Coordinates of C-alpha atoms and ligand atoms in Angstrom, one line a residue:
M70 CA 104.7 89.6 99.2
R71 CA 106.8 88.7 96.3
V72 CA 105.1 88.0 93.4
D73 CA 106.3 84.7 92.6
R74 CA 105.3 83.5 96.3
F75 CA 102.1 85.3 96.0
L76 CA 101.1 83.2 92.9
S77 CA 102.5 79.7 94.3
N78 CA 100.6 80.4 97.5
L79 CA 97.4 80.0 95.1
P80 CA 96.6 76.2 95.0
R81 CA 96.6 76.2 91.1
F82 CA 100.0 77.1 90.5
N83 CA 103.1 75.1 91.4
R84 CA 106.5 76.8 91.5
K85 CA 107.5 75.5 88.1
Q86 CA 104.4 76.9 86.6
V87 CA 104.9 80.5 88.2
R88 CA 108.4 80.8 86.9
L89 CA 106.8 80.1 83.3
L90 CA 104.3 82.5 83.7
L91 CA 106.5 85.1 84.6
V92 CA 109.0 84.5 82.0
E93 CA 106.1 84.2 79.3
R94 CA 105.4 87.8 80.8
R95 CA 101.7 86.8 81.1
V96 CA 101.5 88.3 84.8
T97 CA 100.6 91.7 85.2
V98 CA 100.4 93.7 88.7
D99 CA 98.3 97.1 88.3
G100 CA 98.4 96.8 84.7
A101 CA 102.0 96.5 84.2
V102 CA 103.6 93.2 83.0
V103 CA 105.8 91.9 85.5
S104 CA 108.8 89.2 84.7
D105 CA 111.0 90.0 88.2
P106 CA 109.7 87.2 90.5
H107 CA 111.1 89.6 93.3
H108 CA 108.2 92.3 92.4
E109 CA 106.5 93.3 95.4
V110 CA 102.6 92.5 95.7
R111 CA 100.7 94.3 98.1
A112 CA 97.0 94.3 99.2
F113 CA 96.3 97.1 97.1
S114 CA 97.8 95.5 93.9
R115 CA 95.8 94.3 91.2
V116 CA 97.2 91.0 89.9
C117 CA 96.1 89.5 86.9
V118 CA 97.3 86.4 84.7
G119 CA 96.2 86.8 81.4
D120 CA 92.6 88.4 81.2
E121 CA 92.1 86.7 84.6
V122 CA 92.0 88.9 87.7
L123 CA 93.6 86.9 90.7
Q124 CA 93.3 90.0 93.2
A125 CA 91.0 92.9 92.7
G126 CA 93.2 95.1 94.7
K127 CA 91.8 98.5 96.7
P128 CA 92.5 102.0 96.1
A129 CA 95.0 103.2 98.6
R130 CA 94.0 106.1 100.3
Y131 CA 96.3 109.0 102.1
F132 CA 95.3 111.7 104.0
M133 CA 96.8 114.9 106.1
L134 CA 94.8 116.4 108.9
H135 CA 95.3 119.2 111.2
K136 CA 95.0 117.5 114.4
P137 CA 93.1 119.8 116.8
Q138 CA 93.6 119.9 120.5
G139 CA 91.1 117.3 122.4
C140 CA 91.1 114.2 120.5
V141 CA 93.0 110.8 120.8
S142 CA 95.1 109.2 117.9
A143 CA 93.2 105.8 117.9
T144 CA 90.9 104.6 115.8
S145 CA 88.3 104.3 118.5
D146 CA 88.0 105.2 122.0
P147 CA 84.8 104.9 124.3
Q148 CA 85.6 108.3 126.0
H149 CA 86.7 110.7 123.7
P150 CA 86.7 111.8 120.0
T151 CA 89.0 110.4 117.7
V152 CA 91.1 111.8 115.0
L153 CA 89.2 109.6 112.7
D154 CA 86.1 111.5 113.9
W155 CA 87.2 114.4 111.5
L156 CA 87.2 112.2 108.4
D157 CA 84.1 112.1 106.3
E158 CA 85.1 109.1 104.4
P159 CA 83.7 105.5 103.8
D160 CA 85.4 102.6 105.4
K161 CA 87.1 104.3 108.1
D162 CA 87.8 101.0 109.8
E163 CA 90.3 100.3 107.0
L164 CA 92.4 103.6 108.0
H165 CA 95.1 103.7 110.6
I166 CA 97.4 106.5 112.0
A167 CA 100.9 106.8 111.0
G168 CA 102.7 108.2 114.0
R169 CA 100.5 109.3 117.2
L170 CA 100.1 112.6 118.6
D171 CA 98.8 113.1 122.2
F172 CA 95.5 114.5 123.1
N173 CA 96.4 117.9 123.2
T174 CA 98.8 117.8 120.9
T175 CA 98.1 119.9 117.5
G176 CA 99.4 119.6 114.0
L177 CA 100.0 117.2 111.0
M178 CA 98.6 113.8 111.6
V179 CA 98.8 111.5 108.5
I180 CA 96.3 108.6 108.0
T181 CA 96.3 105.9 105.6
N182 CA 95.3 102.3 104.7
D183 CA 98.6 101.7 103.3
G184 CA 100.8 100.0 106.0
Q185 CA 104.2 99.6 104.1
W186 CA 103.9 103.2 103.2
S187 CA 103.1 104.4 106.5
R188 CA 105.9 102.3 108.0
R189 CA 108.5 104.1 105.6
L190 CA 107.2 107.7 107.3
T191 CA 107.3 106.4 110.9
Q192 CA 110.1 103.7 111.5
P193 CA 113.2 105.5 112.9
H194 CA 115.8 103.4 110.4
T195 CA 114.3 105.7 107.6
K196 CA 115.5 108.8 109.3
L197 CA 112.8 110.8 108.4
P198 CA 112.6 113.8 110.8
K199 CA 109.5 114.8 112.7
V200 CA 109.4 118.5 113.3
Y201 CA 107.9 120.0 116.3
L202 CA 107.2 123.6 117.7
V203 CA 107.4 123.5 121.2
E204 CA 106.3 125.8 123.9
T205 CA 107.8 125.2 127.3
E206 CA 107.1 126.5 131.0
Q207 CA 110.5 127.3 132.0
T208 CA 113.0 129.1 129.9
I209 CA 115.2 126.9 127.5
G210 CA 118.8 126.5 128.3
A211 CA 121.6 126.8 126.1
E212 CA 122.7 123.4 127.1
Y213 CA 119.5 121.6 125.6
A214 CA 120.6 121.4 122.3
E215 CA 123.9 119.4 123.0
T216 CA 122.2 117.1 125.2
F217 CA 119.5 116.5 122.5
V218 CA 122.4 115.9 119.9
K219 CA 124.0 113.4 122.1
G220 CA 120.8 111.5 122.7
L221 CA 118.9 111.1 126.0
Y222 CA 118.6 107.4 127.7
F223 CA 115.1 106.4 128.7
A224 CA 115.3 103.8 131.1
F225 CA 111.7 102.3 130.3
E226 CA 112.8 101.3 126.6
D227 CA 116.4 100.8 127.6
L228 CA 117.6 102.9 125.1
T229 CA 119.3 106.0 124.0
T230 CA 117.3 108.5 121.7
Q231 CA 118.8 109.3 118.3
P232 CA 120.4 112.8 117.8
A233 CA 117.8 115.4 117.7
E234 CA 118.1 118.9 116.5
L235 CA 117.0 121.8 118.6
E236 CA 116.5 125.5 117.1
V237 CA 115.9 127.8 120.1
L238 CA 113.3 130.4 118.6
G239 CA 112.5 132.3 121.9
P240 CA 113.1 131.9 125.8
T241 CA 110.4 129.2 126.1
T242 CA 109.8 128.1 122.3
A243 CA 111.8 126.2 120.0
R244 CA 111.5 123.9 116.9
L245 CA 112.8 120.3 117.5
S246 CA 113.4 117.6 114.9
I247 CA 113.4 114.1 116.1
I248 CA 113.6 110.9 113.9
E249 CA 111.9 108.3 116.2
G250 CA 108.5 108.7 117.7
R251 CA 108.8 107.1 121.4
Y252 CA 106.0 107.6 123.7
H253 CA 105.7 111.2 124.8
Q254 CA 109.4 111.5 123.6
V255 CA 109.3 115.4 123.2
K256 CA 107.9 115.9 126.6
R257 CA 110.4 113.5 128.2
M258 CA 113.3 114.8 126.5
F259 CA 112.2 118.5 128.0
G260 CA 111.4 116.6 131.2
H261 CA 115.1 115.5 131.5
F262 CA 115.5 119.3 132.3
D263 CA 112.1 119.7 134.5
N264 CA 110.8 122.0 131.9
K265 CA 107.0 120.9 131.1
V266 CA 105.8 121.3 127.6
I267 CA 102.9 123.4 127.5
G268 CA 102.4 123.6 123.9
L269 CA 103.2 120.9 121.1
H270 CA 102.5 121.1 117.4
R271 CA 103.9 118.8 114.6
E272 CA 104.9 120.8 111.8
R273 CA 106.3 118.0 109.4
M274 CA 107.0 114.4 109.1
G275 CA 109.7 113.7 106.4
P276 CA 108.8 115.3 103.2
L277 CA 105.3 116.1 104.3
E278 CA 104.6 119.4 105.6
L279 CA 101.1 120.4 107.3
D280 CA 99.2 122.3 104.7
A281 CA 98.9 126.1 106.2
A282 CA 95.5 126.1 104.6
L283 CA 94.1 123.5 106.8
A284 CA 92.4 124.8 109.9
P285 CA 92.2 122.7 113.1
G286 CA 90.1 119.7 112.4
E287 CA 90.3 120.3 108.3
Y288 CA 92.2 117.4 106.2
R289 CA 92.6 116.7 102.7
A290 CA 94.0 113.8 100.6
L291 CA 97.7 113.8 99.9
T292 CA 98.8 114.7 96.4
D293 CA 100.3 112.0 94.1
D294 CA 103.6 114.2 94.8
E295 CA 103.3 113.9 98.4
I296 CA 102.7 110.3 98.6
R297 CA 105.9 109.7 95.7
Q298 CA 108.0 111.6 98.1
V299 CA 107.7 109.1 101.1
Ligands
URA218 N1 106.0 113.9 121.8 C1 105.3 113.9 122.6 O1 105.5 114.2 124.0 N2 103.9 114.2 122.3 C2 103.1 114.2 121.2 O2 102.3 114.2 120.9 C3 104.5 114.0 120.2 C4 105.7 113.8 120.3

C-alpha cells in the first residue's frame, strides 16, 4: 500500500496532515526517510513518524528447498507430508509456497512469507522462466519443440500456453523452459503427444537456481543477492 494511504488510514491523521508529515521528512520506512507519497509500505515494513513506531514490521523470510518426491506442495495436508515438514523454522504458518510442484516432482521449491516478492517470481507477466528436466516414457519427437513454441491450447482454462523452449537432451530426456505454471502444465504439454512424463525436476525459477549442494529434503535461506534478483 502507498505510504500516504497507509498513514491516512490511521484514525489520527487526515490527508493534509499526511502530506505535511511527508514534506517535513518526518516519516521513515525501514529506517530511511520517505517523502514520496507513492512509496510502497508492506506488511514487513517498519514505519515510524519521528520516534514513534506506527508499524513494527516483521522480517521477510526466503528459503529454497530441494523438494524430494512424495510430499505435497501445500502448507497442510491430512494424508501426506508437506514441503513445510522439511523446514525447521518458527512460525511456519506464515510461510507460503511460490510455485507448486506435483507430489512426485523434485527440485527447486521456493518458500517465503513475502507475497509481493513471490508473485513476481510466479506470475506469467513477469516472464521469468521455470526450467524443468523432463524424462518421458516414449521418444521425444522433433516436432515437439515447434509445437511448444507456438503454444498449446488448454481447453479447461480456455487459453493458449505462452511460448516454451524445448532442448532435447536424449531420446527420452529434455530441458523445458516455461513462463507459466498452469496446473500439471509440463505433463499436459507432453500429454498432447501421448507421451507420459515419468520424471520431472525443476532446476530453476527465473534467476534462482537449485543449489547443487542441497540433497533432496535439504534447504537453505536465500542470499541477499538472490532475493534482490527477483
Ligand atoms: N508441470 C507439471 O506437470 N508438474 C509439476 O510438478 C510442475 C510443472
